[in-house]
XYZ file of N, CA, C and O in Angstrom:
496
model
N -18.841 4.023 10.875
C -17.968 4.350 9.740
C -17.309 2.619 9.569
O -16.927 1.954 10.422
N -17.289 2.188 8.366
C -16.631 1.262 7.904
C -15.272 1.143 7.961
O -14.617 2.389 7.690
N -14.407 0.087 8.228
C -12.933 -0.150 8.268
C -12.307 -1.345 7.235
O -13.123 -2.008 6.858
N -11.192 -0.943 6.820
C -10.623 -1.820 6.159
C -9.298 -2.215 6.889
O -8.391 -1.168 7.231
N -8.959 -3.402 7.470
C -7.719 -3.859 8.178
C -6.646 -4.206 6.957
O -6.845 -5.299 6.008
N -5.403 -3.894 7.290
C -4.424 -3.815 6.290
C -3.077 -4.085 7.256
O -3.119 -3.537 8.168
N -2.510 -5.094 6.667
C -1.006 -5.327 7.161
C -0.137 -4.241 7.260
O -0.331 -3.315 6.265
N 0.650 -4.037 8.228
C 1.994 -3.107 8.219
C 2.879 -3.524 7.201
O 2.960 -4.861 7.261
N 3.601 -2.913 6.809
C 3.829 -1.452 6.623
C 2.764 -0.724 5.472
O 2.497 0.295 5.535
N 1.885 -1.572 5.104
C 0.744 -1.007 3.831
C 0.080 -0.016 4.574
O -0.335 0.883 3.569
N -0.649 -0.522 5.693
C -1.396 0.672 6.317
C -1.002 2.082 6.745
O -1.646 2.986 6.194
N 0.317 2.045 6.943
C 0.924 3.142 7.136
C 1.301 3.732 5.859
O 1.308 5.269 5.660
N 1.761 3.052 4.873
C 1.811 3.815 3.474
C 0.677 4.538 2.869
O 0.748 5.324 2.100
N -0.364 3.857 3.088
C -1.638 4.458 2.395
C -2.048 5.715 3.265
O -2.280 6.789 2.781
N -1.922 5.778 4.662
C -2.161 6.791 5.408
C -1.237 7.784 4.859
O -1.586 9.278 4.999
N -0.278 7.758 4.519
C 0.977 8.778 4.414
C 0.942 9.124 2.931
O 1.573 10.071 2.440
N -0.022 8.653 1.965
C -0.200 8.717 0.752
C 0.844 8.427 -0.279
O 0.946 8.790 -1.386
N 1.625 7.356 0.320
C 2.519 6.770 -0.413
C 2.063 5.297 -1.435
O 2.894 5.119 -2.094
N 0.910 5.069 -1.128
C 0.175 3.833 -1.630
C -1.048 4.111 -2.035
O -2.064 4.005 -0.899
N -1.313 4.593 -2.937
C -2.516 5.293 -3.555
C -3.639 4.110 -4.137
O -4.772 4.530 -3.998
N -2.911 2.855 -4.101
C -3.953 1.789 -4.500
C -3.826 0.600 -3.300
O -2.864 0.295 -3.063
N -4.926 0.183 -3.063
C -4.832 -1.191 -2.281
C -5.616 -2.307 -3.127
O -6.665 -2.259 -3.896
N -4.955 -3.421 -3.289
C -5.649 -4.527 -3.966
C -6.171 -5.721 -3.175
O -5.765 -6.196 -2.281
N -7.334 -6.009 -3.842
C -8.120 -6.948 -2.865
C -8.554 -7.750 -4.094
O -8.996 -7.381 -5.144
N -8.990 -9.121 -3.975
C -9.695 -9.999 -4.595
C -11.086 -10.012 -4.720
O -11.627 -10.614 -5.485
N -11.649 -8.947 -4.123
C -13.107 -8.650 -4.285
C -13.277 -7.214 -4.459
O -12.551 -6.119 -4.091
N -14.390 -6.732 -5.146
C -14.877 -5.329 -5.411
C -15.832 -4.891 -3.928
O -16.253 -5.488 -3.370
N -15.372 -3.514 -3.711
C -16.255 -3.033 -2.501
C -17.456 -2.847 -2.886
O -17.683 -2.817 -4.026
N -18.223 -2.915 -1.664
C -19.657 -2.621 -1.901
C -19.713 -1.148 -2.678
O -19.373 -0.429 -2.395
N -20.901 -1.178 -3.672
C -21.033 0.060 -4.476
C -21.390 1.047 -3.735
O -20.785 2.463 -3.999
N -21.916 1.037 -2.635
C -22.426 1.959 -1.842
C -21.215 2.754 -0.929
O -21.634 3.580 -0.180
N -20.487 2.127 -0.891
C -18.896 2.532 -0.131
C -18.131 3.298 -1.031
O -17.437 4.045 -0.602
N -18.336 3.373 -2.258
C -17.446 3.938 -3.164
C -17.674 5.570 -3.060
O -18.831 6.062 -3.039
N -16.382 6.117 -2.844
C -16.560 7.761 -2.858
C -16.853 7.956 -1.045
O -17.004 9.235 -0.871
N -16.968 6.979 -0.179
C -17.321 7.221 1.061
C -15.945 7.019 2.061
O -14.948 6.675 1.467
N -15.650 8.000 2.976
C -14.862 7.888 4.064
C -14.623 6.351 4.778
O -15.533 6.020 5.135
N -13.521 5.735 4.820
C -13.406 4.677 5.597
C -12.161 4.660 6.741
O -11.443 5.589 6.137
N -11.997 3.797 7.561
C -11.270 3.756 8.488
C -10.106 2.973 7.871
O -10.468 1.820 7.288
N -8.794 3.362 7.734
C -7.669 2.361 7.622
C -7.057 1.703 8.971
O -6.637 2.675 9.832
N -7.322 0.474 9.336
C -6.774 -0.140 10.621
C -5.355 -1.021 10.128
O -5.665 -1.813 9.168
N -4.745 -0.885 11.093
C -3.405 -1.576 10.733
C -3.813 -2.846 11.626
O -3.863 -2.897 12.839
N -3.542 -3.936 11.037
C -3.682 -5.267 11.505
C -2.930 -5.522 12.512
O -1.757 -4.904 12.982
N -2.812 -6.513 13.770
C -2.305 -6.821 14.618
C -1.171 -7.767 14.246
O -0.330 -7.925 15.085
N -1.226 -8.262 12.858
C -0.218 -9.185 12.443
C 1.335 -8.350 12.533
O 1.560 -7.391 12.126
N 2.328 -8.986 12.999
C 3.581 -8.351 13.105
C 4.188 -8.112 11.787
O 3.756 -8.559 10.739
N 5.029 -7.153 11.657
C 5.563 -6.537 10.496
C 6.698 -7.775 9.930
O 7.316 -8.278 10.790
N 6.531 -7.864 8.717
C 7.383 -8.841 8.203
C 8.621 -7.912 7.663
O 8.907 -7.158 6.517
N 9.754 -8.320 8.592
C 10.833 -7.224 8.604
C 11.610 -7.535 7.162
O 12.086 -6.442 6.629
N 11.759 -8.694 6.979
C 12.510 -9.301 5.677
C 11.878 -8.439 4.416
O 12.570 -7.920 3.474
N 10.682 -8.631 4.314
C 9.575 -8.146 3.186
C 9.892 -6.655 3.191
O 10.134 -5.988 2.144
N 9.661 -5.999 4.317
C 9.837 -4.608 4.380
C 11.294 -4.090 3.782
O 11.477 -2.692 3.302
N 12.215 -4.646 4.397
C 13.526 -4.217 4.174
C 13.911 -4.516 2.362
O 14.386 -3.572 1.916
N 13.158 -5.545 1.992
C 13.514 -5.853 0.588
C 12.698 -4.695 -0.313
O 13.373 -4.389 -1.353
N 11.579 -4.346 0.175
C 10.921 -3.221 -0.745
C 11.763 -2.098 -0.430
O 11.884 -1.135 -1.542
N 12.158 -1.655 0.598
C 12.978 -0.255 0.795
C 13.822 -0.298 -0.137
O 14.486 0.535 -0.604
N 14.959 -1.514 0.172
C 16.222 -1.258 -0.577
C 15.808 -1.400 -2.093
O 16.401 -0.707 -2.947
N 14.755 -2.100 -2.711
C 14.467 -1.977 -4.146
C 13.902 -0.702 -4.561
O 14.415 -0.375 -5.539
N 13.319 0.158 -3.482
C 12.853 1.470 -4.034
C 13.915 2.421 -3.998
O 14.129 3.516 -4.794
N 14.813 2.138 -2.941
C 16.062 3.203 -2.971
C 17.122 2.616 -4.027
O 17.769 3.747 -4.679
N 16.873 1.618 -4.768
C 17.730 1.325 -5.914
C 16.955 1.717 -7.298
O 18.145 1.847 -8.388
N 16.119 2.298 -7.153
C 15.227 2.594 -8.325
C 14.877 1.412 -9.121
O 14.239 0.546 -8.743
N 14.641 1.654 -10.584
C 13.906 0.722 -11.255
C 12.413 0.612 -11.159
O 11.980 1.804 -10.885
N 12.155 -0.554 -11.677
C 10.527 -0.527 -11.764
C 9.735 -0.759 -10.605
O 8.501 -1.225 -10.802
N 10.261 -0.749 -9.487
C 9.773 -1.325 -8.199
C 8.648 -0.674 -7.750
O 7.368 -0.984 -7.598
N 8.585 0.689 -8.045
C 7.461 1.642 -7.730
C 6.305 1.243 -8.845
O 5.008 1.166 -8.099
N 6.436 0.889 -9.622
C 5.107 0.395 -10.708
C 5.093 -0.956 -10.254
O 3.807 -1.143 -10.082
N 5.837 -1.607 -10.194
C 5.428 -3.272 -9.569
C 4.511 -3.041 -8.095
O 3.911 -3.904 -8.004
N 4.974 -2.206 -7.174
C 4.035 -2.127 -6.069
C 3.373 -1.122 -5.913
O 2.510 -0.900 -4.847
N 3.296 -0.139 -6.899
C 2.592 0.953 -6.924
C 2.399 1.992 -5.843
O 1.671 2.428 -5.104
N 3.754 2.201 -5.537
C 4.247 3.102 -4.426
C 5.062 4.355 -4.937
O 5.655 4.178 -5.985
N 4.674 5.352 -4.178
C 5.287 6.530 -4.528
C 6.768 6.409 -3.600
O 6.656 6.721 -2.160
N 7.854 6.182 -4.427
C 8.919 5.849 -3.774
C 9.335 7.238 -2.813
O 10.083 7.007 -1.951
N 9.153 8.387 -3.298
C 9.897 9.501 -2.467
C 8.895 9.531 -1.277
O 9.595 9.906 0.145
N 7.782 9.495 -1.095
C 6.901 9.067 0.086
C 7.275 7.850 0.764
O 6.948 8.037 2.058
N 7.170 6.825 0.195
C 7.399 5.462 0.776
C 8.575 5.111 1.692
O 8.555 4.510 2.537
N 9.825 5.618 0.944
C 11.095 5.441 1.563
C 11.286 5.863 2.855
O 11.438 5.215 3.899
N 10.758 6.869 3.173
C 10.585 7.426 4.886
C 10.021 6.815 5.597
O 10.039 6.384 6.849
N 8.530 6.288 5.197
C 7.774 5.593 5.873
C 8.306 4.258 6.242
O 8.294 3.795 7.466
N 8.819 3.428 5.294
C 9.499 2.032 5.309
C 10.715 2.211 6.337
O 10.731 1.225 7.091
N 11.314 3.411 6.246
C 12.385 3.327 6.946
C 12.184 3.404 8.643
O 12.603 2.872 9.387
N 11.083 4.427 8.654
C 10.328 4.453 9.935
C 9.981 3.157 10.775
O 9.962 2.910 11.734
N 9.204 2.619 9.967
C 8.633 1.461 10.275
C 9.531 0.379 10.592
O 9.386 -0.226 11.927
N 10.506 0.085 9.526
C 11.707 -0.728 10.385
C 12.405 -0.492 11.496
O 12.541 -1.203 12.410
N 12.492 1.150 11.786
C 13.292 1.311 12.868
C 12.265 1.405 14.169
O 12.749 0.508 15.075
N 10.969 1.450 13.901
C 10.090 1.290 15.105
C 9.816 -0.209 15.156
O 9.771 -0.518 16.581
N 9.771 -1.025 14.412
C 9.583 -2.416 14.627
C 10.781 -3.107 15.365
O 10.432 -3.792 16.107
N 11.932 -2.595 14.916
C 13.225 -3.274 15.680
C 13.459 -2.796 17.054
O 13.872 -3.453 18.014
N 12.632 -1.691 17.429
C 12.496 -0.968 18.854
C 11.485 -1.731 19.539
O 11.155 -1.345 20.650
N 10.164 -2.389 18.528
C 9.428 -2.762 19.257
C 8.271 -2.018 19.414
O 7.235 -2.334 19.924
N 8.166 -0.722 18.798
C 6.963 0.272 18.861
C 6.410 0.513 17.851
O 5.678 1.487 17.692
N 6.071 -0.353 16.853
C 5.460 -0.181 15.718
C 3.918 -0.198 15.873
O 3.423 -1.059 16.908
N 3.079 0.755 15.179
C 1.529 0.534 15.641
C 0.933 -0.450 15.117
O 0.990 -0.755 13.593
N 0.274 -1.451 15.777
C -0.442 -2.424 15.288
C -1.738 -2.619 16.113
O -1.868 -2.195 17.102
N -2.658 -3.073 15.330
C -3.997 -3.289 15.886
C -4.859 -2.164 16.174
O -5.516 -2.119 17.248
N -4.989 -1.118 15.370
C -5.539 0.233 15.710
C -5.756 0.888 14.362
O -5.140 0.566 13.409
N -6.701 1.740 14.619
C -7.093 2.760 13.548
C -5.932 3.865 13.238
O -5.337 4.263 14.311
N -5.421 3.983 12.189
C -4.343 4.840 11.700
C -4.982 6.223 11.320
O -4.276 7.171 11.291
N -6.036 6.229 10.522
C -6.705 7.390 9.878
C -7.758 7.093 9.054
O -8.252 5.939 9.205
N -8.272 7.898 8.325
C -9.229 7.617 7.105
C -8.829 8.062 5.731
O -7.753 8.600 5.355
N -9.391 7.172 4.775
C -9.300 7.486 3.464
C -10.640 7.432 2.832
O -11.659 6.869 3.255
N -10.640 8.202 1.312
C -11.925 7.734 0.642
C -11.680 6.724 -0.412
O -10.768 6.576 -0.808
N -12.741 5.807 -0.126
C -12.590 4.713 -0.999
C -13.031 5.068 -2.578
O -14.024 5.627 -3.023
N -12.181 4.810 -3.460
C -12.133 5.420 -4.874
C -12.670 4.167 -5.683
O -13.108 3.066 -5.228
N -12.908 4.372 -6.874
C -13.594 3.860 -7.958
C -12.724 2.724 -8.326
O -11.347 2.958 -8.466
N -12.831 1.369 -8.532
C -11.948 0.506 -8.882
C -11.368 0.748 -10.195
O -12.193 1.215 -10.975
N -9.946 0.613 -10.087
C -9.273 0.455 -11.634
C -8.658 -0.757 -12.057
O -8.474 -1.687 -11.365
N -8.411 -0.986 -13.338
C -7.847 -2.061 -13.616
C -6.159 -1.903 -13.434
O -5.682 -0.831 -13.364
N -5.560 -3.124 -13.570
C -4.336 -3.170 -13.386
C -3.292 -2.176 -14.365
O -2.570 -1.475 -14.222
N -3.775 -2.386 -15.588
C -3.593 -1.614 -16.602
C -3.497 -0.226 -16.633
O -2.356 0.414 -16.725
N -4.425 0.372 -16.015
C -4.725 1.467 -15.713
C -3.770 2.060 -14.739
O -3.089 3.331 -14.941
N -3.596 1.494 -13.786
C -2.716 1.793 -12.708
C -1.236 1.642 -13.164
O -0.395 2.849 -13.101
N -0.864 0.706 -13.856
C 0.502 0.837 -14.443
C 0.994 1.799 -15.350
O 1.881 2.145 -15.214
N -0.086 2.196 -16.250
C 0.021 3.388 -16.957
C 0.267 4.723 -16.275
O 1.120 5.536 -16.569
N -0.424 4.946 -15.102
C -0.353 5.940 -14.088
C 1.115 6.022 -13.723
O 1.581 7.194 -13.479
N 1.981 4.861 -13.476
C 3.002 4.573 -12.978
C 4.345 4.729 -14.112
O 5.475 4.262 -13.879
N 3.836 5.047 -15.219
C 4.604 5.161 -16.403
C 4.835 3.764 -17.125
O 5.987 3.814 -17.887
N 4.267 2.677 -16.823
C 4.573 1.484 -17.523
C 3.772 1.544 -18.883
O 2.614 1.403 -18.795
N 4.563 1.530 -20.207
C 3.675 1.545 -21.599
C 3.542 0.176 -22.102
O 4.672 -0.457 -21.872
N 2.639 0.169 -22.939
C 2.785 -0.955 -23.707
C 2.466 -2.296 -23.090
O 2.709 -3.352 -23.291
N 1.343 -2.308 -22.023
C 0.850 -3.375 -21.328
C 0.078 -4.077 -22.456
O -1.103 -3.498 -22.906
N 0.501 -5.578 -22.560
C -0.575 -6.251 -23.321
C -1.938 -6.446 -23.120
O -2.291 -6.398 -21.734
N -2.909 -6.475 -23.721
C -4.401 -6.921 -23.672
C -4.635 -8.119 -23.453
O -3.582 -9.059 -23.778
N -5.135 -8.663 -22.343
C -5.467 -10.220 -22.270
C -5.907 -10.841 -23.349
O -6.554 -10.480 -23.980
N -5.536 -12.327 -23.304
C -5.869 -13.000 -24.544
C -7.393 -13.408 -24.160
O -7.993 -13.466 -23.666
């Protein structure tokens, strides 16, 4: 089974269904679309400041959910738990967390519209 290594807290957010999209600079191989892959949490330590900032911005509301493509209702408890576990030294790193089905690539415009951002300009 193929795996995708993702930094924490994003790997946990994907597994919990709070992050439905992962952004890469490359397209996945066509034969993997629709296939189940392993979501692997990288061994890289959690960026505590970045995680706190995302959590606080989600809690404050606004357009941060659209900017990050996070489901705030699901993401807030995951981020809170990751911060708590990181500060205790127990966050899960360097292992498989679960699996996900690799979907068809989508445009940023389509994803933003799913998150309620309207009127996105066409590229020049």
